[in-house]
Amino acid sequence: MDFENVAGDTYYVTYDEFRISDEWGDYHISSLGTFEISDGIIPEWCPANEIFSNETCERTCDDPDTCISPTSRTDTEQCVCVGDYLRHQEQCIPLNQCNCFVADKGGVLREGEFYVNSRCTRRSTCRNNQIIEASLQCSDHATCDERNGVSKCYCNQNYEGDGVMCTHNCFVDTEISVLRVIVVLSGHFKCFAHNSLSI
C-alpha cells in the first residue's frame, strides 16, 4: 500500500495481514502481523483513539472546554486526542466515559460546575471528579427557564434569590427616593411607598 503522511512524505508498506476500520474508526489501518516499510521511513503509530497530527487542541475530562496547549497547531506532528475523545491520564477516552459526564447535557462538567435539566427537577454537580445528583424544585415565585444557554430556576419579577428561594424585593427606589415597606395581607406580599401607607 502507498501512504502519504500530513508532511507529504510518501512510503510503501507491505503487510502480511491488516485490518481497515470502518467510518466510525476513521478508516485506520491496523497491522495484524508483520509489515515492511520502503525507504527506511518509519511512520508514527499512535495509541487507540489518537491520531498523528500537528493539531494540538486536546481537551481533558477535568477541563473539557479548554485546550491543553495554548496554540492550536505546531510545526511537528504528535499523537493527539481529537473530536469527542478527551485526555484522561495517559489515554484518550470517549467523552461519555469521563467521570463528570452528564447525558442530558451531552457533555462533561468541570470541577464545581453544575447542570440543571430542562424541567428544573434535577441538578447535577461535579465534585471530586464524580457527579452528585440532587432533586430540585423551583420556588413558587420562580420560573424554570433557559437564559444565555443556562437552564435553571429564575426568580419572577419583583423577587430575588437563587430560584429555589425567592423573596419579595421591596427596596429604596433610587428614582423617587421613597422607602418601600412590605405588608403581609392574607399570606401575600404587598409593597407600599412609605408616604402613602395608612394603617
C-alpha atoms as a PDB file:
ATOM      1  CA  MET A   1       0.000   0.000   0.000  1.00  0.00           C
ATOM      2  CA  ASP A   2       1.182   3.526  -0.761  1.00  0.00           C
ATOM      3  CA  PHE A   3       0.833   6.095   2.021  1.00  0.00           C
ATOM      4  CA  GLU A   4       1.377   9.817   2.375  1.00  0.00           C
ATOM      5  CA  ASN A   5       1.544  11.487   5.786  1.00  0.00           C
ATOM      6  CA  VAL A   6       0.498  15.051   6.653  1.00  0.00           C
ATOM      7  CA  ALA A   7       4.037  16.314   5.987  1.00  0.00           C
ATOM      8  CA  GLY A   8       3.846  14.978   2.413  1.00  0.00           C
ATOM      9  CA  ASP A   9       6.309  12.083   2.895  1.00  0.00           C
ATOM     10  CA  THR A  10       5.344   9.008   0.875  1.00  0.00           C
ATOM     11  CA  TYR A  11       6.233   5.426   1.638  1.00  0.00           C
ATOM     12  CA  TYR A  12       5.169   1.937   0.703  1.00  0.00           C
ATOM     13  CA  VAL A  13       4.130  -0.621   3.319  1.00  0.00           C
ATOM     14  CA  THR A  14       3.727  -4.349   2.749  1.00  0.00           C
ATOM     15  CA  TYR A  15       1.509  -6.092   5.309  1.00  0.00           C
ATOM     16  CA  ASP A  16       1.207  -9.825   5.920  1.00  0.00           C
ATOM     17  CA  GLU A  17      -2.252  -9.151   7.364  1.00  0.00           C
ATOM     18  CA  PHE A  18      -4.098  -5.927   8.153  1.00  0.00           C
ATOM     19  CA  ARG A  19      -7.493  -4.556   9.042  1.00  0.00           C
ATOM     20  CA  ILE A  20      -9.069  -1.249   7.959  1.00  0.00           C
ATOM     21  CA  SER A  21     -11.608   0.152  10.411  1.00  0.00           C
ATOM     22  CA  ASP A  22     -14.978   1.461   9.272  1.00  0.00           C
ATOM     23  CA  GLU A  23     -16.142   5.078   9.103  1.00  0.00           C
ATOM     24  CA  TRP A  24     -16.639   5.137  12.902  1.00  0.00           C
ATOM     25  CA  GLY A  25     -12.917   4.384  13.296  1.00  0.00           C
ATOM     26  CA  ASP A  26     -11.878   6.911  10.611  1.00  0.00           C
ATOM     27  CA  TYR A  27     -10.657   4.091   8.343  1.00  0.00           C
ATOM     28  CA  HIS A  28      -7.491   3.491  10.402  1.00  0.00           C
ATOM     29  CA  ILE A  29      -5.226   0.625   9.348  1.00  0.00           C
ATOM     30  CA  SER A  30      -4.166  -1.890  11.981  1.00  0.00           C
ATOM     31  CA  SER A  31      -1.433  -4.426  11.325  1.00  0.00           C
ATOM     32  CA  LEU A  32      -2.371  -7.959  12.340  1.00  0.00           C
ATOM     33  CA  GLY A  33       1.075  -9.384  11.718  1.00  0.00           C
ATOM     34  CA  THR A  34       4.429  -8.302  10.359  1.00  0.00           C
ATOM     35  CA  PHE A  35       4.948  -5.454   7.901  1.00  0.00           C
ATOM     36  CA  GLU A  36       7.795  -3.982   5.868  1.00  0.00           C
ATOM     37  CA  ILE A  37       8.273  -0.295   5.029  1.00  0.00           C
ATOM     38  CA  SER A  38      10.091   1.008   1.954  1.00  0.00           C
ATOM     39  CA  ASP A  39      12.909   3.581   2.045  1.00  0.00           C
ATOM     40  CA  GLY A  40      13.537   3.044   5.759  1.00  0.00           C
ATOM     41  CA  ILE A  41      10.840   5.571   6.699  1.00  0.00           C
ATOM     42  CA  ILE A  42       9.150   4.554   9.913  1.00  0.00           C
ATOM     43  CA  PRO A  43       5.723   6.133  10.242  1.00  0.00           C
ATOM     44  CA  GLU A  44       4.441   7.141  13.643  1.00  0.00           C
ATOM     45  CA  TRP A  45       1.846   4.811  15.146  1.00  0.00           C
ATOM     46  CA  CYS A  46      -0.476   6.258  17.735  1.00  0.00           C
ATOM     47  CA  PRO A  47      -2.279   4.525  20.606  1.00  0.00           C
ATOM     48  CA  ALA A  48      -6.012   3.829  20.398  1.00  0.00           C
ATOM     49  CA  ASN A  49      -8.302   6.851  19.850  1.00  0.00           C
ATOM     50  CA  GLU A  50      -5.393   9.119  18.874  1.00  0.00           C
ATOM     51  CA  ILE A  51      -4.198  10.383  15.511  1.00  0.00           C
ATOM     52  CA  PHE A  52      -0.832  11.669  14.327  1.00  0.00           C
ATOM     53  CA  SER A  53      -1.332  15.378  13.676  1.00  0.00           C
ATOM     54  CA  ASN A  54       0.082  18.865  14.151  1.00  0.00           C
ATOM     55  CA  GLU A  55      -3.262  19.823  15.741  1.00  0.00           C
ATOM     56  CA  THR A  56      -2.693  20.415  19.473  1.00  0.00           C
ATOM     57  CA  CYS A  57      -6.145  21.337  20.781  1.00  0.00           C
ATOM     58  CA  GLU A  58      -6.556  18.385  23.097  1.00  0.00           C
ATOM     59  CA  ARG A  59      -9.086  18.626  25.901  1.00  0.00           C
ATOM     60  CA  THR A  60      -9.220  16.745  29.193  1.00  0.00           C
ATOM     61  CA  CYS A  61     -12.001  15.214  31.259  1.00  0.00           C
ATOM     62  CA  ASP A  62     -11.097  17.686  34.037  1.00  0.00           C
ATOM     63  CA  ASP A  63     -11.468  20.735  31.747  1.00  0.00           C
ATOM     64  CA  PRO A  64     -13.357  19.780  28.579  1.00  0.00           C
ATOM     65  CA  ASP A  65     -13.770  23.367  27.334  1.00  0.00           C
ATOM     66  CA  THR A  66     -10.096  24.399  27.254  1.00  0.00           C
ATOM     67  CA  CYS A  67      -7.259  23.216  25.006  1.00  0.00           C
ATOM     68  CA  ILE A  68      -4.277  21.769  26.893  1.00  0.00           C
ATOM     69  CA  SER A  69      -1.851  23.678  24.654  1.00  0.00           C
ATOM     70  CA  PRO A  70      -2.094  27.478  24.247  1.00  0.00           C
ATOM     71  CA  THR A  71      -1.585  27.122  20.467  1.00  0.00           C
ATOM     72  CA  SER A  72      -3.826  25.100  18.185  1.00  0.00           C
ATOM     73  CA  ARG A  73      -1.084  23.931  15.779  1.00  0.00           C
ATOM     74  CA  THR A  74       2.620  23.068  15.923  1.00  0.00           C
ATOM     75  CA  ASP A  75       5.310  22.535  13.288  1.00  0.00           C
ATOM     76  CA  THR A  76       5.830  18.940  14.382  1.00  0.00           C
ATOM     77  CA  GLU A  77       3.285  16.162  14.429  1.00  0.00           C
ATOM     78  CA  GLN A  78       2.423  14.158  17.501  1.00  0.00           C
ATOM     79  CA  CYS A  79      -0.243  11.734  18.699  1.00  0.00           C
ATOM     80  CA  VAL A  80      -3.295  13.676  19.907  1.00  0.00           C
ATOM     81  CA  CYS A  81      -6.867  13.044  21.064  1.00  0.00           C
ATOM     82  CA  VAL A  82      -9.383  14.617  18.719  1.00  0.00           C
ATOM     83  CA  GLY A  83     -13.132  15.034  18.312  1.00  0.00           C
ATOM     84  CA  ASP A  84     -15.214  13.567  21.120  1.00  0.00           C
ATOM     85  CA  TYR A  85     -12.174  11.924  22.755  1.00  0.00           C
ATOM     86  CA  LEU A  86     -10.665  13.562  25.840  1.00  0.00           C
ATOM     87  CA  ARG A  87      -7.312  13.030  27.539  1.00  0.00           C
ATOM     88  CA  HIS A  88      -7.662  11.181  30.853  1.00  0.00           C
ATOM     89  CA  GLN A  89      -4.326  10.361  32.459  1.00  0.00           C
ATOM     90  CA  GLU A  90      -2.319   8.820  29.586  1.00  0.00           C
ATOM     91  CA  GLN A  91      -5.269   7.678  27.460  1.00  0.00           C
ATOM     92  CA  CYS A  92      -7.801   9.194  25.062  1.00  0.00           C
ATOM     93  CA  ILE A  93     -11.269   8.111  26.105  1.00  0.00           C
ATOM     94  CA  PRO A  94     -14.728   8.873  24.694  1.00  0.00           C
ATOM     95  CA  LEU A  95     -16.243  11.856  26.439  1.00  0.00           C
ATOM     96  CA  ASN A  96     -19.122   9.754  27.811  1.00  0.00           C
ATOM     97  CA  GLN A  97     -16.568   7.728  29.823  1.00  0.00           C
ATOM     98  CA  CYS A  98     -15.345  10.779  31.761  1.00  0.00           C
ATOM     99  CA  ASN A  99     -16.431  10.688  35.415  1.00  0.00           C
ATOM    100  CA  CYS A 100     -18.336  14.005  35.274  1.00  0.00           C
ATOM    101  CA  PHE A 101     -20.216  13.268  32.025  1.00  0.00           C
ATOM    102  CA  VAL A 102     -23.906  14.316  32.085  1.00  0.00           C
ATOM    103  CA  ALA A 103     -26.015  12.518  29.470  1.00  0.00           C
ATOM    104  CA  ASP A 104     -28.790  15.196  29.414  1.00  0.00           C
ATOM    105  CA  LYS A 105     -26.181  17.843  28.629  1.00  0.00           C
ATOM    106  CA  GLY A 106     -24.232  15.601  26.288  1.00  0.00           C
ATOM    107  CA  GLY A 107     -21.046  16.914  27.830  1.00  0.00           C
ATOM    108  CA  VAL A 108     -18.646  16.913  30.747  1.00  0.00           C
ATOM    109  CA  LEU A 109     -18.765  19.286  33.735  1.00  0.00           C
ATOM    110  CA  ARG A 110     -15.648  20.863  35.238  1.00  0.00           C
ATOM    111  CA  GLU A 111     -14.996  20.571  38.976  1.00  0.00           C
ATOM    112  CA  GLY A 112     -17.608  22.637  40.857  1.00  0.00           C
ATOM    113  CA  GLU A 113     -19.721  23.229  37.735  1.00  0.00           C
ATOM    114  CA  PHE A 114     -23.399  22.246  37.755  1.00  0.00           C
ATOM    115  CA  TYR A 115     -26.094  21.465  35.202  1.00  0.00           C
ATOM    116  CA  VAL A 116     -29.879  21.724  35.697  1.00  0.00           C
ATOM    117  CA  ASN A 117     -32.090  19.603  33.447  1.00  0.00           C
ATOM    118  CA  SER A 118     -34.581  21.346  31.120  1.00  0.00           C
ATOM    119  CA  ARG A 119     -37.535  20.883  33.533  1.00  0.00           C
ATOM    120  CA  CYS A 120     -35.556  22.148  36.551  1.00  0.00           C
ATOM    121  CA  THR A 121     -36.259  18.970  38.512  1.00  0.00           C
ATOM    122  CA  ARG A 122     -32.667  17.701  38.852  1.00  0.00           C
ATOM    123  CA  ARG A 123     -29.296  19.350  39.475  1.00  0.00           C
ATOM    124  CA  SER A 124     -26.049  17.536  38.606  1.00  0.00           C
ATOM    125  CA  THR A 125     -22.819  18.864  40.156  1.00  0.00           C
ATOM    126  CA  CYS A 126     -19.239  17.693  39.570  1.00  0.00           C
ATOM    127  CA  ARG A 127     -17.476  17.221  42.923  1.00  0.00           C
ATOM    128  CA  ASN A 128     -14.225  15.317  43.423  1.00  0.00           C
ATOM    129  CA  ASN A 129     -14.458  14.034  39.831  1.00  0.00           C
ATOM    130  CA  GLN A 130     -17.897  12.471  40.468  1.00  0.00           C
ATOM    131  CA  ILE A 131     -21.443  13.565  39.551  1.00  0.00           C
ATOM    132  CA  ILE A 132     -23.622  14.362  42.558  1.00  0.00           C
ATOM    133  CA  GLU A 133     -27.336  14.282  41.676  1.00  0.00           C
ATOM    134  CA  ALA A 134     -29.926  16.211  43.692  1.00  0.00           C
ATOM    135  CA  SER A 135     -33.635  16.773  43.173  1.00  0.00           C
ATOM    136  CA  LEU A 136     -34.650  20.373  42.578  1.00  0.00           C
ATOM    137  CA  GLN A 137     -37.863  22.358  42.946  1.00  0.00           C
ATOM    138  CA  CYS A 138     -38.302  25.973  41.916  1.00  0.00           C
ATOM    139  CA  SER A 139     -39.793  28.473  44.365  1.00  0.00           C
ATOM    140  CA  ASP A 140     -43.495  29.319  43.937  1.00  0.00           C
ATOM    141  CA  HIS A 141     -42.179  32.751  42.892  1.00  0.00           C
ATOM    142  CA  ALA A 142     -39.805  31.404  40.217  1.00  0.00           C
ATOM    143  CA  THR A 143     -39.946  30.062  36.684  1.00  0.00           C
ATOM    144  CA  CYS A 144     -37.891  27.302  35.074  1.00  0.00           C
ATOM    145  CA  ASP A 145     -36.310  28.915  32.028  1.00  0.00           C
ATOM    146  CA  GLU A 146     -33.245  28.833  29.783  1.00  0.00           C
ATOM    147  CA  ARG A 147     -31.312  32.097  29.586  1.00  0.00           C
ATOM    148  CA  ASN A 148     -27.944  32.526  27.901  1.00  0.00           C
ATOM    149  CA  GLY A 149     -27.821  28.753  27.416  1.00  0.00           C
ATOM    150  CA  VAL A 150     -28.350  28.005  31.129  1.00  0.00           C
ATOM    151  CA  SER A 151     -31.489  26.196  32.335  1.00  0.00           C
ATOM    152  CA  LYS A 152     -32.380  26.890  35.950  1.00  0.00           C
ATOM    153  CA  CYS A 153     -34.991  28.394  38.267  1.00  0.00           C
ATOM    154  CA  TYR A 154     -35.149  32.180  37.858  1.00  0.00           C
ATOM    155  CA  CYS A 155     -36.996  34.369  40.374  1.00  0.00           C
ATOM    156  CA  ASN A 156     -40.025  36.204  38.978  1.00  0.00           C
ATOM    157  CA  GLN A 157     -40.174  39.987  38.616  1.00  0.00           C
ATOM    158  CA  ASN A 158     -40.092  41.813  41.987  1.00  0.00           C
ATOM    159  CA  TYR A 159     -38.452  38.766  43.620  1.00  0.00           C
ATOM    160  CA  GLU A 160     -34.792  37.964  44.142  1.00  0.00           C
ATOM    161  CA  GLY A 161     -32.817  34.900  45.153  1.00  0.00           C
ATOM    162  CA  ASP A 162     -31.374  31.746  43.641  1.00  0.00           C
ATOM    163  CA  GLY A 163     -34.632  30.492  42.119  1.00  0.00           C
ATOM    164  CA  VAL A 164     -35.154  27.860  44.802  1.00  0.00           C
ATOM    165  CA  MET A 165     -35.608  30.556  47.471  1.00  0.00           C
ATOM    166  CA  CYS A 166     -37.131  33.821  46.199  1.00  0.00           C
ATOM    167  CA  THR A 167     -38.052  36.747  48.467  1.00  0.00           C
ATOM    168  CA  HIS A 168     -40.045  39.830  47.581  1.00  0.00           C
ATOM    169  CA  ASN A 169     -37.878  42.704  46.507  1.00  0.00           C
ATOM    170  CA  CYS A 170     -39.040  45.803  48.403  1.00  0.00           C
ATOM    171  CA  PHE A 171     -36.221  48.330  48.346  1.00  0.00           C
ATOM    172  CA  VAL A 172     -35.392  52.038  48.274  1.00  0.00           C
ATOM    173  CA  ASP A 173     -36.396  53.256  44.811  1.00  0.00           C
ATOM    174  CA  THR A 174     -33.498  55.428  43.655  1.00  0.00           C
ATOM    175  CA  GLU A 175     -35.619  57.262  41.078  1.00  0.00           C
ATOM    176  CA  ILE A 176     -38.160  58.648  43.522  1.00  0.00           C
ATOM    177  CA  SER A 177     -36.227  58.140  46.778  1.00  0.00           C
ATOM    178  CA  VAL A 178     -39.164  56.628  48.633  1.00  0.00           C
ATOM    179  CA  LEU A 179     -38.683  53.853  51.176  1.00  0.00           C
ATOM    180  CA  ARG A 180     -40.920  50.886  50.373  1.00  0.00           C
ATOM    181  CA  VAL A 181     -42.456  48.792  53.148  1.00  0.00           C
ATOM    182  CA  ILE A 182     -43.584  45.153  53.000  1.00  0.00           C
ATOM    183  CA  VAL A 183     -47.025  44.396  54.404  1.00  0.00           C
ATOM    184  CA  VAL A 184     -48.305  40.827  54.567  1.00  0.00           C
ATOM    185  CA  LEU A 185     -52.037  40.522  53.853  1.00  0.00           C
ATOM    186  CA  SER A 186     -53.558  37.018  53.774  1.00  0.00           C
ATOM    187  CA  GLY A 187     -50.159  35.476  53.055  1.00  0.00           C
ATOM    188  CA  HIS A 188     -49.399  37.769  50.070  1.00  0.00           C
ATOM    189  CA  PHE A 189     -46.693  40.411  49.978  1.00  0.00           C
ATOM    190  CA  LYS A 190     -47.567  43.978  49.079  1.00  0.00           C
ATOM    191  CA  CYS A 191     -45.164  46.844  48.689  1.00  0.00           C
ATOM    192  CA  PHE A 192     -46.308  50.319  49.636  1.00  0.00           C
ATOM    193  CA  ALA A 193     -44.452  53.597  49.345  1.00  0.00           C
ATOM    194  CA  HIS A 194     -43.805  54.891  52.874  1.00  0.00           C
ATOM    195  CA  ASN A 195     -45.560  58.236  52.312  1.00  0.00           C
ATOM    196  CA  SER A 196     -48.757  56.540  51.025  1.00  0.00           C
ATOM    197  CA  LEU A 197     -49.065  53.915  53.751  1.00  0.00           C
ATOM    198  CA  SER A 198     -52.045  54.311  56.033  1.00  0.00           C
ATOM    199  CA  ILE A 199     -52.927  51.923  58.814  1.00  0.00           C
END
